[in-house]
mmCIF file with all atom_site columns, C-alpha atoms in Angstrom:
data_model
loop_
_atom_site.group_PDB
_atom_site.id
_atom_site.type_symbol
_atom_site.label_atom_id
_atom_site.label_alt_id
_atom_site.label_comp_id
_atom_site.label_asym_id
_atom_site.label_entity_id
_atom_site.label_seq_id
_atom_site.pdbx_PDB_ins_code
_atom_site.Cartn_x
_atom_site.Cartn_y
_atom_site.Cartn_z
_atom_site.occupancy
_atom_site.B_iso_or_equiv
_atom_site.pdbx_formal_charge
_atom_site.auth_seq_id
_atom_site.auth_comp_id
_atom_site.auth_asym_id
_atom_site.auth_atom_id
_atom_site.pdbx_PDB_model_num
ATOM 1   C CA . MET A 1 1   ? -1.150  9.282   -20.442 1.00 91.00 ? 1   MET A CA 1
ATOM 2   C CA . VAL A 1 2   ? -2.265  8.204   -16.998 1.00 96.00 ? 2   VAL A CA 1
ATOM 3   C CA . GLU A 1 3   ? 0.331   8.559   -14.250 1.00 97.00 ? 3   GLU A CA 1
ATOM 4   C CA . VAL A 1 4   ? 0.332   7.336   -10.983 1.00 98.00 ? 4   VAL A CA 1
ATOM 5   C CA . THR A 1 5   ? 2.850   8.544   -7.856  1.00 97.00 ? 5   THR A CA 1
ATOM 6   C CA . VAL A 1 6   ? 3.436   7.961   -4.534  1.00 98.00 ? 6   VAL A CA 1
ATOM 7   C CA . THR A 1 7   ? 5.452   10.923  -2.739  1.00 97.00 ? 7   THR A CA 1
ATOM 8   C CA . PRO A 1 8   ? 7.633   10.028  -1.220  1.00 97.00 ? 8   PRO A CA 1
ATOM 9   C CA . GLN A 1 9   ? 8.469   6.744   -2.751  1.00 97.00 ? 9   GLN A CA 1
ATOM 10  C CA . SER A 1 10  ? 10.196  5.593   -0.056  1.00 96.00 ? 10  SER A CA 1
ATOM 11  C CA . SER A 1 11  ? 9.441   5.990   3.653   1.00 96.00 ? 11  SER A CA 1
ATOM 12  C CA . LEU A 1 12  ? 8.561   4.954   6.646   1.00 95.00 ? 12  LEU A CA 1
ATOM 13  C CA . ALA A 1 13  ? 5.946   2.390   7.256   1.00 94.00 ? 13  ALA A CA 1
ATOM 14  C CA . ASP A 1 14  ? 3.950   5.124   10.083  1.00 94.00 ? 14  ASP A CA 1
ATOM 15  C CA . ARG A 1 15  ? 4.690   8.216   7.931   1.00 96.00 ? 15  ARG A CA 1
ATOM 16  C CA . PRO A 1 16  ? 2.074   9.518   5.339   1.00 97.00 ? 16  PRO A CA 1
ATOM 17  C CA . VAL A 1 17  ? 2.541   9.662   1.664   1.00 97.00 ? 17  VAL A CA 1
ATOM 18  C CA . GLN A 1 18  ? 0.574   11.373  -0.597  1.00 98.00 ? 18  GLN A CA 1
ATOM 19  C CA . ILE A 1 19  ? -0.981  9.236   -3.640  1.00 98.00 ? 19  ILE A CA 1
ATOM 20  C CA . ARG A 1 20  ? -2.132  11.289  -7.150  1.00 98.00 ? 20  ARG A CA 1
ATOM 21  C CA . VAL A 1 21  ? -3.230  9.809   -10.466 1.00 98.00 ? 21  VAL A CA 1
ATOM 22  C CA . ARG A 1 22  ? -2.864  12.399  -13.292 1.00 98.00 ? 22  ARG A CA 1
ATOM 23  C CA . GLY A 1 23  ? -3.895  12.159  -16.868 1.00 97.00 ? 23  GLY A CA 1
ATOM 24  C CA . LEU A 1 24  ? -7.521  10.716  -16.629 1.00 97.00 ? 24  LEU A CA 1
ATOM 25  C CA . SER A 1 25  ? -10.304 12.096  -18.216 1.00 97.00 ? 25  SER A CA 1
ATOM 26  C CA . PRO A 1 26  ? -12.522 14.749  -16.445 1.00 97.00 ? 26  PRO A CA 1
ATOM 27  C CA . SER A 1 27  ? -15.175 12.731  -14.451 1.00 97.00 ? 27  SER A CA 1
ATOM 28  C CA . GLN A 1 28  ? -13.567 9.376   -15.727 1.00 97.00 ? 28  GLN A CA 1
ATOM 29  C CA . LEU A 1 29  ? -14.863 6.644   -12.838 1.00 98.00 ? 29  LEU A CA 1
ATOM 30  C CA . VAL A 1 30  ? -11.545 4.711   -12.149 1.00 97.00 ? 30  VAL A CA 1
ATOM 31  C CA . THR A 1 31  ? -10.298 2.072   -9.600  1.00 97.00 ? 31  THR A CA 1
ATOM 32  C CA . LEU A 1 32  ? -7.026  2.473   -7.481  1.00 97.00 ? 32  LEU A CA 1
ATOM 33  C CA . ARG A 1 33  ? -5.371  -0.892  -6.527  1.00 96.00 ? 33  ARG A CA 1
ATOM 34  C CA . ALA A 1 34  ? -2.556  -1.211  -3.906  1.00 97.00 ? 34  ALA A CA 1
ATOM 35  C CA . TRP A 1 35  ? -1.316  -4.947  -3.458  1.00 96.00 ? 35  TRP A CA 1
ATOM 36  C CA . LEU A 1 36  ? 2.216   -6.221  -2.080  1.00 97.00 ? 36  LEU A CA 1
ATOM 37  C CA . LYS A 1 37  ? 3.344   -9.673  -1.601  1.00 96.00 ? 37  LYS A CA 1
ATOM 38  C CA . ASP A 1 38  ? 4.569   -10.583 2.221   1.00 95.00 ? 38  ASP A CA 1
ATOM 39  C CA . GLU A 1 39  ? 8.054   -12.574 2.953   1.00 93.00 ? 39  GLU A CA 1
ATOM 40  C CA . GLN A 1 40  ? 5.757   -16.168 2.510   1.00 93.00 ? 40  GLN A CA 1
ATOM 41  C CA . GLY A 1 41  ? 4.547   -15.000 -0.938  1.00 94.00 ? 41  GLY A CA 1
ATOM 42  C CA . GLU A 1 42  ? 0.849   -14.215 0.472   1.00 96.00 ? 42  GLU A CA 1
ATOM 43  C CA . CYS A 1 43  ? -0.986  -11.683 -1.417  1.00 95.00 ? 43  CYS A CA 1
ATOM 44  C CA . PHE A 1 44  ? -2.407  -8.649  0.203   1.00 97.00 ? 44  PHE A CA 1
ATOM 45  C CA . GLN A 1 45  ? -4.862  -5.857  -1.877  1.00 96.00 ? 45  GLN A CA 1
ATOM 46  C CA . SER A 1 46  ? -7.274  -3.264  -1.067  1.00 97.00 ? 46  SER A CA 1
ATOM 47  C CA . ARG A 1 47  ? -8.778  -1.309  -3.949  1.00 97.00 ? 47  ARG A CA 1
ATOM 48  C CA . ALA A 1 48  ? -11.192 2.097   -3.819  1.00 97.00 ? 48  ALA A CA 1
ATOM 49  C CA . PHE A 1 49  ? -13.012 3.515   -6.538  1.00 98.00 ? 49  PHE A CA 1
ATOM 50  C CA . PHE A 1 50  ? -13.197 7.096   -7.440  1.00 98.00 ? 50  PHE A CA 1
ATOM 51  C CA . ARG A 1 51  ? -13.990 9.808   -9.904  1.00 98.00 ? 51  ARG A CA 1
ATOM 52  C CA . ALA A 1 52  ? -11.671 11.980  -11.136 1.00 98.00 ? 52  ALA A CA 1
ATOM 53  C CA . ASP A 1 53  ? -11.878 15.932  -10.581 1.00 97.00 ? 53  ASP A CA 1
ATOM 54  C CA . GLU A 1 54  ? -12.519 18.329  -13.580 1.00 97.00 ? 54  GLU A CA 1
ATOM 55  C CA . ALA A 1 55  ? -8.573  18.233  -14.376 1.00 97.00 ? 55  ALA A CA 1
ATOM 56  C CA . GLY A 1 56  ? -8.602  14.683  -14.655 1.00 97.00 ? 56  GLY A CA 1
ATOM 57  C CA . GLU A 1 57  ? -6.840  14.079  -11.117 1.00 98.00 ? 57  GLU A CA 1
ATOM 58  C CA . VAL A 1 58  ? -7.334  11.895  -8.072  1.00 98.00 ? 58  VAL A CA 1
ATOM 59  C CA . ASP A 1 59  ? -6.110  12.200  -4.883  1.00 98.00 ? 59  ASP A CA 1
ATOM 60  C CA . PRO A 1 60  ? -7.541  9.811   -1.915  1.00 98.00 ? 60  PRO A CA 1
ATOM 61  C CA . GLY A 1 61  ? -6.828  12.740  0.484   1.00 96.00 ? 61  GLY A CA 1
ATOM 62  C CA . LEU A 1 62  ? -8.786  15.119  -1.023  1.00 97.00 ? 62  LEU A CA 1
ATOM 63  C CA . HIS A 1 63  ? -11.300 13.167  -3.044  1.00 97.00 ? 63  HIS A CA 1
ATOM 64  C CA . ALA A 1 64  ? -13.614 10.795  -1.488  1.00 97.00 ? 64  ALA A CA 1
ATOM 65  C CA . ALA A 1 65  ? -13.535 6.923   -2.504  1.00 98.00 ? 65  ALA A CA 1
ATOM 66  C CA . LEU A 1 66  ? -17.340 5.687   -3.402  1.00 97.00 ? 66  LEU A CA 1
ATOM 67  C CA . GLY A 1 67  ? -16.770 2.125   -2.596  1.00 97.00 ? 67  GLY A CA 1
ATOM 68  C CA . GLY A 1 68  ? -14.378 -0.652  -2.227  1.00 96.00 ? 68  GLY A CA 1
ATOM 69  C CA . SER A 1 69  ? -12.056 -1.539  0.113   1.00 97.00 ? 69  SER A CA 1
ATOM 70  C CA . TYR A 1 70  ? -13.286 1.620   2.280   1.00 97.00 ? 70  TYR A CA 1
ATOM 71  C CA . SER A 1 71  ? -15.482 4.915   1.340   1.00 97.00 ? 71  SER A CA 1
ATOM 72  C CA . GLY A 1 72  ? -15.060 8.359   2.524   1.00 97.00 ? 72  GLY A CA 1
ATOM 73  C CA . VAL A 1 73  ? -11.858 10.211  2.251   1.00 97.00 ? 73  VAL A CA 1
ATOM 74  C CA . TRP A 1 74  ? -8.926  8.682   3.678   1.00 97.00 ? 74  TRP A CA 1
ATOM 75  C CA . PRO A 1 75  ? -5.423  9.621   2.341   1.00 97.00 ? 75  PRO A CA 1
ATOM 76  C CA . MET A 1 76  ? -3.397  6.181   3.474   1.00 97.00 ? 76  MET A CA 1
ATOM 77  C CA . GLY A 1 77  ? -7.082  4.419   3.173   1.00 97.00 ? 77  GLY A CA 1
ATOM 78  C CA . LEU A 1 78  ? -5.162  1.675   0.400   1.00 97.00 ? 78  LEU A CA 1
ATOM 79  C CA . PHE A 1 79  ? -2.125  0.804   2.758   1.00 97.00 ? 79  PHE A CA 1
ATOM 80  C CA . TRP A 1 80  ? -4.391  0.383   5.761   1.00 96.00 ? 80  TRP A CA 1
ATOM 81  C CA . PHE A 1 81  ? -7.254  -1.624  4.093   1.00 97.00 ? 81  PHE A CA 1
ATOM 82  C CA . LEU A 1 82  ? -5.223  -4.202  2.578   1.00 97.00 ? 82  LEU A CA 1
ATOM 83  C CA . GLN A 1 83  ? -6.667  -7.510  2.770   1.00 96.00 ? 83  GLN A CA 1
ATOM 84  C CA . PRO A 1 84  ? -4.865  -11.018 2.733   1.00 96.00 ? 84  PRO A CA 1
ATOM 85  C CA . ASP A 1 85  ? -6.385  -13.084 -0.205  1.00 93.00 ? 85  ASP A CA 1
ATOM 86  C CA . THR A 1 86  ? -6.080  -15.999 1.769   1.00 92.00 ? 86  THR A CA 1
ATOM 87  C CA . LEU A 1 87  ? -8.538  -16.030 4.709   1.00 92.00 ? 87  LEU A CA 1
ATOM 88  C CA . PHE A 1 88  ? -7.054  -15.465 8.210   1.00 92.00 ? 88  PHE A CA 1
ATOM 89  C CA . ARG A 1 89  ? -3.633  -14.832 7.336   1.00 94.00 ? 89  ARG A CA 1
ATOM 90  C CA . ARG A 1 90  ? -2.108  -11.534 8.960   1.00 93.00 ? 90  ARG A CA 1
ATOM 91  C CA . LEU A 1 91  ? 0.296   -9.115  7.382   1.00 93.00 ? 91  LEU A CA 1
ATOM 92  C CA . VAL A 1 92  ? 3.458   -9.415  9.919   1.00 92.00 ? 92  VAL A CA 1
ATOM 93  C CA . LYS A 1 93  ? 6.984   -7.774  8.521   1.00 92.00 ? 93  LYS A CA 1
ATOM 94  C CA . ARG A 1 94  ? 9.370   -10.493 10.014  1.00 88.00 ? 94  ARG A CA 1
ATOM 95  C CA . ASP A 1 95  ? 12.671  -8.975  8.165   1.00 88.00 ? 95  ASP A CA 1
ATOM 96  C CA . VAL A 1 96  ? 11.792  -5.418  9.553   1.00 88.00 ? 96  VAL A CA 1
ATOM 97  C CA . ALA A 1 97  ? 15.592  -4.045  9.087   1.00 86.00 ? 97  ALA A CA 1
ATOM 98  C CA . GLY A 1 98  ? 16.843  -5.953  5.937   1.00 87.00 ? 98  GLY A CA 1
ATOM 99  C CA . SER A 1 99  ? 13.807  -5.020  3.303   1.00 92.00 ? 99  SER A CA 1
ATOM 100 C CA . PRO A 1 100 ? 10.866  -3.084  2.931   1.00 96.00 ? 100 PRO A CA 1
ATOM 101 C CA . PHE A 1 101 ? 7.426   -4.027  2.081   1.00 96.00 ? 101 PHE A CA 1
ATOM 102 C CA . ARG A 1 102 ? 7.067   -2.729  -1.845  1.00 97.00 ? 102 ARG A CA 1
ATOM 103 C CA . VAL A 1 103 ? 3.350   -1.701  -2.421  1.00 98.00 ? 103 VAL A CA 1
ATOM 104 C CA . ARG A 1 104 ? 2.303   -1.900  -6.092  1.00 97.00 ? 104 ARG A CA 1
ATOM 105 C CA . LEU A 1 105 ? -0.372  0.783   -6.917  1.00 97.00 ? 105 LEU A CA 1
ATOM 106 C CA . GLU A 1 106 ? -2.237  0.342   -10.202 1.00 96.00 ? 106 GLU A CA 1
ATOM 107 C CA . VAL A 1 107 ? -4.945  2.317   -11.818 1.00 97.00 ? 107 VAL A CA 1
ATOM 108 C CA . PHE A 1 108 ? -7.663  0.839   -13.803 1.00 96.00 ? 108 PHE A CA 1
ATOM 109 C CA . ASP A 1 109 ? -10.249 2.153   -16.117 1.00 95.00 ? 109 ASP A CA 1
ATOM 110 C CA . GLY A 1 110 ? -13.986 1.671   -14.635 1.00 94.00 ? 110 GLY A CA 1
ATOM 111 C CA . LEU A 1 111 ? -15.182 -0.561  -11.846 1.00 92.00 ? 111 LEU A CA 1
ATOM 112 C CA . SER A 1 112 ? -12.303 -3.002  -11.287 1.00 89.00 ? 112 SER A CA 1
ATOM 113 C CA . MET A 1 113 ? -12.337 -6.059  -9.114  1.00 84.00 ? 113 MET A CA 1
ATOM 114 C CA . GLY A 1 114 ? -9.592  -7.499  -10.609 1.00 72.00 ? 114 GLY A CA 1
ATOM 115 C CA . THR A 1 115 ? -10.558 -10.745 -11.730 1.00 66.00 ? 115 THR A CA 1
ATOM 116 C CA . ASP A 1 116 ? -9.138  -10.622 -14.990 1.00 71.00 ? 116 ASP A CA 1
ATOM 117 C CA . PRO A 1 117 ? -5.683  -11.596 -15.354 1.00 72.00 ? 117 PRO A CA 1
ATOM 118 C CA . ARG A 1 118 ? -5.836  -10.011 -18.908 1.00 79.00 ? 118 ARG A CA 1
ATOM 119 C CA . GLU A 1 119 ? -6.867  -6.660  -17.474 1.00 86.00 ? 119 GLU A CA 1
ATOM 120 C CA . GLN A 1 120 ? -4.217  -4.267  -17.811 1.00 91.00 ? 120 GLN A CA 1
ATOM 121 C CA . PRO A 1 121 ? -3.547  -0.781  -15.737 1.00 94.00 ? 121 PRO A CA 1
ATOM 122 C CA . LEU A 1 122 ? -3.630  2.382   -17.356 1.00 95.00 ? 122 LEU A CA 1
ATOM 123 C CA . GLY A 1 123 ? -0.830  3.404   -14.687 1.00 96.00 ? 123 GLY A CA 1
ATOM 124 C CA . SER A 1 124 ? 0.786   1.879   -12.012 1.00 96.00 ? 124 SER A CA 1
ATOM 125 C CA . CYS A 1 125 ? 4.028   3.003   -9.614  1.00 98.00 ? 125 CYS A CA 1
ATOM 126 C CA . GLU A 1 126 ? 5.706   1.369   -6.523  1.00 98.00 ? 126 GLU A CA 1
ATOM 127 C CA . ALA A 1 127 ? 6.318   2.477   -3.014  1.00 98.00 ? 127 ALA A CA 1
ATOM 128 C CA . GLU A 1 128 ? 8.548   0.891   -0.338  1.00 97.00 ? 128 GLU A CA 1
ATOM 129 C CA . ARG A 1 129 ? 7.083   0.843   3.028   1.00 97.00 ? 129 ARG A CA 1
ATOM 130 C CA . TRP A 1 130 ? 10.154  0.446   5.374   1.00 96.00 ? 130 TRP A CA 1
ATOM 131 C CA . TYR A 1 131 ? 9.634   -0.590  9.442   1.00 93.00 ? 131 TYR A CA 1
ATOM 132 C CA . VAL A 1 132 ? 13.761  0.823   10.552  1.00 93.00 ? 132 VAL A CA 1
ATOM 133 C CA . GLY A 1 133 ? 14.945  4.128   9.491   1.00 91.00 ? 133 GLY A CA 1
ATOM 134 C CA . PRO A 1 134 ? 18.456  4.065   8.580   1.00 90.00 ? 134 PRO A CA 1
ATOM 135 C CA . GLY A 1 135 ? 21.089  3.093   10.751  1.00 91.00 ? 135 GLY A CA 1
ATOM 136 C CA . VAL A 1 136 ? 18.907  2.067   13.508  1.00 93.00 ? 136 VAL A CA 1
ATOM 137 C CA . GLN A 1 137 ? 20.476  -0.873  14.935  1.00 92.00 ? 137 GLN A CA 1
ATOM 138 C CA . ARG A 1 138 ? 18.172  -4.131  16.447  1.00 90.00 ? 138 ARG A CA 1
ATOM 139 C CA . VAL A 1 139 ? 20.063  -5.624  19.284  1.00 93.00 ? 139 VAL A CA 1
ATOM 140 C CA . PRO A 1 140 ? 17.867  -9.127  20.394  1.00 93.00 ? 140 PRO A CA 1
ATOM 141 C CA . ILE A 1 141 ? 16.864  -9.486  23.869  1.00 96.00 ? 141 ILE A CA 1
ATOM 142 C CA . ARG A 1 142 ? 16.607  -12.822 25.237  1.00 96.00 ? 142 ARG A CA 1
ATOM 143 C CA . GLU A 1 143 ? 16.484  -12.396 29.100  1.00 95.00 ? 143 GLU A CA 1
ATOM 144 C CA . GLY A 1 144 ? 14.499  -15.872 30.977  1.00 95.00 ? 144 GLY A CA 1
ATOM 145 C CA . ARG A 1 145 ? 11.247  -15.824 29.596  1.00 96.00 ? 145 ARG A CA 1
ATOM 146 C CA . VAL A 1 146 ? 11.423  -12.459 28.292  1.00 95.00 ? 146 VAL A CA 1
ATOM 147 C CA . ARG A 1 147 ? 12.111  -12.151 24.174  1.00 95.00 ? 147 ARG A CA 1
ATOM 148 C CA . GLY A 1 148 ? 12.274  -8.937  22.187  1.00 93.00 ? 148 GLY A CA 1
ATOM 149 C CA . ALA A 1 149 ? 14.321  -6.384  20.501  1.00 91.00 ? 149 ALA A CA 1
ATOM 150 C CA . LEU A 1 150 ? 15.716  -3.204  21.334  1.00 93.00 ? 150 LEU A CA 1
ATOM 151 C CA . PHE A 1 151 ? 16.060  -0.497  18.647  1.00 92.00 ? 151 PHE A CA 1
ATOM 152 C CA . LEU A 1 152 ? 19.050  2.130   18.801  1.00 95.00 ? 152 LEU A CA 1
ATOM 153 C CA . PRO A 1 153 ? 19.264  4.955   17.039  1.00 92.00 ? 153 PRO A CA 1
ATOM 154 C CA . PRO A 1 154 ? 22.174  5.930   15.342  1.00 91.00 ? 154 PRO A CA 1
#
């Protein structure tokens, strides 16, 4: 059984996480895909191709991506290289305090471009990426022509 994990599963968006895939065959070629839907329902995704090590594991922090949205060792590459399905869209979080981005991580056998909707992942998990920590208060600022927000720690 293939297992995908993100540690910690829930974290602030600027904090690093560790992604690991276990239960693969040694030297198995896989595609690791991350995707999310923003608040307008727009899909953003990234993918990277990896070859499992001799223990049947993939860790983007240790193993180099062979291609896809990026190549090389990028521990947070799947999050940093998220691209919109629709051109000229930007990933923006409007409700920073009310809800996180839920990023779905999936692993597929071989090189997968995700064009076949019937293709089932070998394993998957979900990571929560929050933009405001617990207890932080958001105060809107409107002074003359200045608009903004002040975030106060607990």
